XYZ file of C-alpha atoms in Angstrom:
450
model
C 3.622 8.854 31.979
C 6.499 8.176 34.424
C 4.416 5.616 36.344
C 3.687 3.821 33.094
C 7.391 3.512 32.241
C 8.402 2.596 35.791
C 5.824 -0.164 35.816
C 7.201 -1.565 32.585
C 10.870 -1.393 33.508
C 10.844 -2.523 37.129
C 11.564 -6.223 37.894
C 8.503 -8.460 37.983
C 7.305 -9.123 41.541
C 7.719 -12.602 42.911
C 4.473 -12.603 44.879
C 0.967 -12.246 43.580
C 0.416 -8.769 44.954
C -0.797 -5.964 42.782
C 0.318 -2.368 43.122
C -2.716 -0.384 44.218
C -1.658 3.138 43.297
C -3.278 4.524 40.181
C -1.842 8.012 40.556
C -0.645 9.048 37.132
C 2.651 10.579 36.074
C 0.805 13.805 35.273
C -1.041 13.935 38.555
C -4.405 12.529 37.487
C -6.083 10.251 40.021
C -8.935 7.772 39.569
C -10.336 6.789 43.011
C -13.042 4.538 41.533
C -10.378 2.571 39.682
C -8.280 2.148 42.811
C -11.321 0.955 44.755
C -12.148 -1.616 42.083
C -8.548 -2.805 41.930
C -8.350 -3.218 45.708
C -11.483 -5.338 45.862
C -10.507 -7.307 42.788
C -7.377 -8.818 44.282
C -8.848 -9.995 47.569
C -9.448 -13.361 45.945
C -12.406 -15.753 45.921
C -15.694 -14.094 44.989
C -13.901 -10.866 44.082
C -12.025 -12.341 41.112
C -14.949 -11.480 38.897
C -14.543 -7.833 39.904
C -10.891 -7.954 38.804
C -11.897 -9.151 35.347
C -14.578 -6.470 35.093
C -12.094 -3.788 36.138
C -9.427 -4.782 33.603
C -12.036 -5.074 30.843
C -13.363 -1.619 31.677
C -9.827 -0.260 31.724
C -9.129 -1.791 28.312
C -12.261 -0.148 26.967
C -11.116 3.253 28.259
C -7.706 2.788 26.643
C -9.256 1.950 23.297
C -11.588 4.933 23.491
C -8.694 7.251 24.359
C -6.692 5.913 21.406
C -9.574 6.505 19.026
C -9.761 10.106 20.246
C -5.947 10.492 20.110
C -5.864 11.227 23.835
C -2.389 9.772 24.275
C -1.700 11.045 27.792
C -5.026 9.796 29.094
C -4.412 6.431 27.419
C -1.076 6.222 29.265
C -2.914 6.811 32.549
C -5.198 3.871 31.957
C -2.369 1.681 30.648
C -0.575 1.962 33.988
C -3.554 0.333 35.677
C -4.175 -2.185 32.909
C -0.745 -3.739 33.511
C -2.373 -5.683 36.358
C -3.812 -8.024 33.768
C -0.368 -9.679 33.569
C -1.274 -11.280 36.918
C -4.781 -12.352 35.974
C -5.769 -15.700 37.460
C -7.340 -16.668 34.146
C -4.544 -18.432 32.233
C -5.817 -17.580 28.743
C -6.178 -13.883 29.595
C -2.773 -13.812 31.261
C -1.153 -15.349 28.165
C -2.921 -12.905 25.817
C -2.036 -9.871 27.928
C 1.590 -9.313 26.747
C 0.612 -8.896 23.093
C -2.293 -6.579 23.956
C -0.063 -4.460 26.199
C 2.654 -4.317 23.547
C 0.307 -3.242 20.753
C -1.513 -0.643 22.833
C 1.593 0.571 24.637
C 3.671 0.977 21.479
C 0.863 2.960 19.866
C 0.675 5.249 22.897
C 4.437 5.752 23.082
C 4.700 6.400 19.362
C 2.438 9.443 19.609
C 2.774 10.540 23.240
C 4.162 14.121 23.408
C 6.613 13.191 26.184
C 7.839 9.967 24.621
C 11.207 9.571 22.917
C 13.384 6.854 21.381
C 14.884 5.903 24.744
C 11.440 5.502 26.309
C 10.170 3.378 23.423
C 13.303 1.218 23.466
C 13.005 0.672 27.214
C 9.415 -0.415 26.762
C 10.333 -2.710 23.859
C 13.163 -4.399 25.758
C 10.851 -4.951 28.720
C 8.136 -6.467 26.528
C 10.545 -8.844 24.779
C 10.922 -10.684 28.066
C 7.183 -10.899 28.771
C 5.542 -13.602 26.678
C 8.260 -15.374 24.750
C 6.093 -15.899 21.662
C 6.057 -12.141 21.085
C 9.841 -11.747 21.146
C 10.310 -11.683 17.376
C 7.291 -9.475 16.688
C 8.391 -6.933 19.270
C 11.965 -7.006 17.966
C 10.821 -6.386 14.417
C 8.550 -3.489 15.322
C 11.270 -2.040 17.528
C 13.689 -2.164 14.599
C 11.166 -0.461 12.309
C 10.673 2.261 14.907
C 14.432 2.834 15.027
C 14.563 2.933 11.234
C 11.833 5.544 11.230
C 14.077 7.694 13.404
C 17.107 7.159 11.177
C 18.960 4.923 13.648
C 20.124 2.341 11.113
C 22.950 0.862 13.164
C 20.721 0.363 16.207
C 18.032 -1.186 14.031
C 20.553 -3.565 12.460
C 21.881 -4.545 15.888
C 18.336 -5.183 17.079
C 17.588 -7.395 14.077
C 20.846 -9.305 14.523
C 19.901 -10.146 18.103
C 16.456 -11.281 17.024
C 17.942 -13.338 14.189
C 19.803 -15.537 16.684
C 16.801 -15.958 18.991
C 16.114 -19.538 19.940
C 13.587 -21.000 22.348
C 13.270 -24.733 21.961
C 10.488 -25.971 19.698
C 8.934 -22.507 19.615
C 11.773 -21.343 17.391
C 10.788 -23.582 14.476
C 7.127 -22.556 14.772
C 8.154 -18.969 14.065
C 10.308 -19.689 11.043
C 8.446 -17.168 8.866
C 9.074 -14.394 11.406
C 12.758 -15.249 11.520
C 12.886 -15.126 7.716
C 11.130 -11.768 7.795
C 13.625 -10.394 10.297
C 16.494 -11.623 8.141
C 14.857 -10.012 5.099
C 14.598 -6.648 6.858
C 18.221 -7.011 7.776
C 18.841 -7.617 4.082
C 16.879 -4.441 3.308
C 19.304 -2.480 5.475
C 22.192 -4.054 3.605
C 20.456 -3.141 0.336
C 20.292 0.462 1.519
C 24.051 0.438 2.071
C 24.543 -1.226 -1.315
C 22.358 1.387 -2.976
C 24.416 4.222 -1.492
C 27.619 2.583 -2.696
C 26.098 2.226 -6.151
C 25.474 5.972 -6.237
C 29.049 6.621 -5.121
C 30.294 4.227 -7.780
C 28.516 6.153 -10.529
C 30.573 9.222 -9.644
C 33.946 7.442 -9.853
C 36.176 6.858 -12.846
C 36.364 3.227 -13.952
C 40.157 3.295 -13.879
C 40.259 4.789 -10.399
C 41.500 2.559 -7.557
C 38.552 3.679 -5.445
C 36.237 2.283 -8.119
C 37.685 -1.217 -7.668
C 37.384 -1.009 -3.869
C 33.806 0.249 -4.034
C 32.894 -2.556 -6.449
C 34.207 -5.215 -4.059
C 32.240 -3.715 -1.165
C 29.091 -3.712 -3.270
C 29.498 -7.355 -4.202
C 29.925 -8.299 -0.541
C 26.766 -6.445 0.477
C 24.755 -7.817 -2.440
C 25.765 -11.391 -1.618
C 24.580 -11.033 1.996
C 21.386 -9.320 0.910
C 20.598 -11.986 -1.697
C 20.768 -14.720 0.920
C 18.327 -12.896 3.198
C 15.884 -11.996 0.428
C 15.888 -15.341 -1.329
C 14.624 -17.266 1.697
C 11.707 -14.935 2.288
C 10.367 -14.602 -1.244
C 9.990 -18.378 -1.531
C 7.248 -18.157 1.098
C 3.767 -17.197 -0.199
C 3.021 -13.594 0.755
C 3.237 -9.972 -0.330
C 6.925 -9.049 -0.309
C 6.979 -5.987 -2.585
C 9.924 -3.992 -1.136
C 12.114 -7.089 -0.914
C 11.316 -8.272 -4.436
C 11.944 -4.827 -5.918
C 15.282 -4.481 -4.144
C 16.402 -7.992 -5.055
C 15.506 -7.541 -8.726
C 17.354 -4.232 -8.879
C 20.500 -5.924 -7.624
C 20.171 -8.843 -10.024
C 19.695 -6.475 -12.955
C 22.699 -4.419 -11.895
C 24.917 -7.518 -12.032
C 23.439 -8.651 -15.336
C 21.432 -11.622 -14.047
C 18.353 -10.797 -16.122
C 17.204 -14.410 -16.292
C 17.221 -14.639 -12.509
C 15.305 -11.370 -12.179
C 12.730 -12.492 -14.747
C 12.225 -15.821 -12.977
C 11.645 -14.153 -9.607
C 9.162 -11.636 -11.006
C 7.329 -14.272 -13.041
C 6.923 -16.541 -10.013
C 5.855 -13.612 -7.864
C 3.152 -12.664 -10.359
C 1.885 -16.049 -11.525
C 2.574 -18.612 -8.802
C -0.846 -19.617 -7.459
C 0.563 -19.994 -3.957
C 1.000 -16.211 -3.758
C -1.993 -13.938 -3.064
C -3.347 -11.760 -5.866
C -1.140 -8.681 -5.970
C -1.398 -5.895 -8.604
C 2.145 -4.741 -7.851
C 3.549 -8.121 -8.870
C 2.215 -7.620 -12.405
C 3.360 -3.992 -12.479
C 6.917 -5.011 -11.541
C 6.930 -7.735 -14.186
C 5.574 -5.375 -16.844
C 8.143 -2.665 -16.095
C 10.931 -5.240 -16.189
C 9.786 -6.668 -19.538
C 9.452 -3.156 -20.887
C 13.050 -2.400 -19.888
C 14.040 -5.640 -21.594
C 12.197 -4.528 -24.749
C 10.031 -7.652 -24.699
C 7.567 -8.265 -27.581
C 4.371 -6.228 -27.339
C 2.319 -9.419 -27.230
C 4.053 -10.326 -23.972
C 3.468 -6.858 -22.534
C -0.211 -7.087 -23.440
C -0.570 -10.451 -21.696
C 0.827 -9.005 -18.450
C -1.310 -5.854 -18.526
C -4.392 -7.903 -19.351
C -4.193 -9.527 -15.929
C -3.594 -6.170 -14.247
C -6.674 -4.849 -16.060
C -8.763 -7.623 -14.536
C -7.513 -6.738 -11.047
C -7.357 -2.917 -11.221
C -9.205 -1.621 -14.317
C -8.606 2.013 -13.299
C -4.817 1.750 -12.939
C -2.809 4.471 -14.668
C -1.114 1.843 -16.845
C -4.459 1.120 -18.521
C -3.992 4.018 -20.947
C -0.667 2.495 -21.923
C -2.457 -0.836 -22.216
C -4.954 0.797 -24.580
C -2.146 2.130 -26.781
C -0.605 -1.337 -27.044
C -3.970 -2.867 -27.927
C -4.593 -0.175 -30.522
C -1.269 -0.936 -32.212
C -1.939 -4.682 -32.313
C -3.000 -6.363 -35.529
C -5.566 -8.558 -33.768
C -9.191 -7.479 -33.964
C -9.915 -8.889 -30.511
C -7.298 -6.508 -29.145
C -8.936 -3.574 -30.885
C -12.273 -4.463 -29.283
C -10.617 -4.829 -25.893
C -8.995 -1.427 -26.397
C -12.448 0.197 -26.481
C -13.581 -1.777 -23.438
C -10.518 -0.650 -21.476
C -11.241 3.049 -22.089
C -14.861 2.742 -20.995
C -13.756 0.792 -17.896
C -11.199 3.444 -16.920
C -13.853 6.179 -17.083
C -16.251 4.136 -14.957
C -14.276 5.351 -11.941
C -14.846 8.767 -10.398
C -11.155 9.391 -9.848
C -10.611 9.201 -13.627
C -13.460 11.592 -14.427
C -11.084 14.498 -15.117
C -8.432 12.521 -16.962
C -8.294 14.480 -20.216
C -6.071 11.866 -21.880
C -8.671 9.153 -21.292
C -11.460 11.310 -22.771
C -9.285 12.290 -25.714
C -8.469 8.632 -26.392
C -12.138 7.627 -26.101
C -13.338 10.322 -28.514
C -10.687 9.421 -31.072
C -11.197 5.681 -30.702
C -14.983 5.945 -30.969
C -14.489 7.651 -34.311
C -12.024 4.983 -35.500
C -14.297 2.192 -34.312
C -17.286 3.600 -36.160
C -15.253 4.134 -39.317
C -14.185 0.498 -39.042
C -17.840 -0.615 -39.127
C -17.827 -1.812 -35.529
C -20.927 -0.038 -34.287
C -21.832 -3.211 -32.341
C -18.716 -2.842 -30.184
C -19.767 0.639 -29.129
C -23.349 -0.405 -28.495
C -22.186 -3.315 -26.360
C -20.212 -1.005 -24.088
C -22.826 1.730 -24.053
C -25.838 -0.470 -23.290
C -24.512 -1.312 -19.833
C -23.786 2.364 -19.101
C -26.566 4.368 -20.738
C -28.615 4.426 -17.522
C -25.928 5.969 -15.359
C -23.165 7.580 -17.434
C -25.344 10.582 -18.490
C -25.778 11.731 -14.878
C -22.347 10.481 -13.809
C -20.415 12.297 -16.554
C -22.673 14.419 -18.770
C -25.018 16.379 -16.516
C -25.572 20.130 -16.795
C -23.775 20.529 -13.457
C -20.662 18.792 -14.767
C -20.777 20.814 -17.967
C -20.625 24.120 -16.057
C -18.061 22.799 -13.586
C -15.744 21.279 -16.204
C -15.931 24.345 -18.459
C -15.094 26.658 -15.587
C -12.246 24.501 -14.324
C -10.691 23.108 -17.509
C -12.021 24.094 -20.950
C -9.938 21.538 -22.858
C -11.366 18.723 -20.755
C -14.922 19.975 -21.269
C -14.409 19.973 -25.043
C -13.132 16.387 -25.093
C -16.029 15.218 -22.926
C -18.512 17.138 -25.076
C -17.352 15.273 -28.198
C -17.884 11.929 -26.479
C -21.249 13.060 -25.072
C -22.365 14.122 -28.547
C -21.388 10.795 -30.069
C -23.105 8.756 -27.390
C -26.184 10.873 -26.584
C -26.714 13.142 -29.592
C -27.021 16.900 -29.866
C -29.819 16.930 -27.313
C -27.324 16.074 -24.549
C -27.229 18.954 -22.039
C -23.475 18.621 -21.586
C -22.848 18.922 -25.317
C -25.297 21.816 -25.743
C -23.792 23.842 -22.889
C -20.182 23.433 -24.028
C -20.934 23.993 -27.731
C -22.711 27.285 -26.894
C -19.505 28.637 -25.383
C -18.188 29.085 -28.922
C -14.924 27.220 -28.440
C -13.165 27.242 -31.822
C -11.252 24.017 -31.160
C -14.488 22.162 -30.407
C -16.195 23.505 -33.538
C -13.275 22.398 -35.669
C -13.251 18.894 -34.196
C -17.007 18.495 -34.684
C -16.698 19.554 -38.293
C -13.879 17.069 -38.931
C -15.738 14.239 -37.250
C -18.932 14.961 -39.177
C -17.085 14.449 -42.431
C -15.612 11.171 -41.253
C -18.513 9.414 -39.602
C -21.697 11.175 -40.699
C -23.280 7.952 -41.906
C -22.954 6.364 -38.426
C -24.964 7.046 -35.303
C -25.262 5.341 -31.966
C -28.375 6.656 -30.297
C -29.254 10.084 -31.711
C -25.737 11.086 -32.566
C -24.981 14.753 -33.085
C -23.039 13.672 -36.142
């Protein structure tokens, strides 16, 4: 471990020599590796051996990382540093980023590592391979944030923000914007704390006026940093959420709506479910018309049909006066229950049982058949097997009853799930079956129990 850090922090040698020692900081020694390294740097025909040695070393590091053998990975990393002096230009240029990514992963989890060690490594790597300066700075700042060192992280980002290196600076404009946005996120954190303090003060208090001014100052700086980033196509969820919160707080609802609308609908941005969720929640807070809410959730449904908001989507569709929305409401419920993780969602089963009844009473048997035809070959074993009947009844009787009603409607009284649950003598289930028989006895789907 100590050799690894010493190698990273010592000044770069001026000659082309390579340190031969591969004795580790914990006393482990690899004679075969030393032998290969010694022959690899003799030049000429031995250069191939050097490449083979570093490639083998890289393989050992990767294997150690996969097995979470952090100390062993550090041993190999000490030797792999020789690749910085590879005679192959392309490999030598790629080496700094590889070393940074592997080294930071090792130091993040190594039992003997600490913030000082990681920071030393980061500072050393910022000066090796200029194109990695901003990436290393950003990850270093995130590491400091993870350890609660906000001031150090902010200082690190400020230094990176002013980084310039000729034409290479302009080629990394997005990274600079990202660094500025993370700096804005830190300022948002301060703003958010001041907002909480403000809520505890009296409006007429002098401290309230002072706190308000400080908040405005922080929000202005944050807005500048956020606004530049979110114009660039990408997934910027934490920045968009923070920016919108600030705009809403100061009453700029039009500005917040514009940002969220662009984030969700601008074709330059990648498809992002969260963008539609943020827009929906905002419109809901604004008490937007239900037609508008439906249009937003309809897109989310196409992207993530199992999202928890789909039950809310179903309720909106059910309340609509449009028949096409009523049909879609049935489709949404079936789609939600297509996913295993929704199998025990009692609300979804309750909604489906109730809506099947309403749909049949509304003379829309074709809607049900359309949904069921594409599922009749796999839903019975997926949802309504004898195994699931016993399991559901044992774990959650109310759920089993709701599923049994749906199973009876779709598969008839011969369905094993329905037969098992009905034999348990649950009074609530008997009552519901009796009520549903009265309502929809003239309808059936396959061999309906009703």
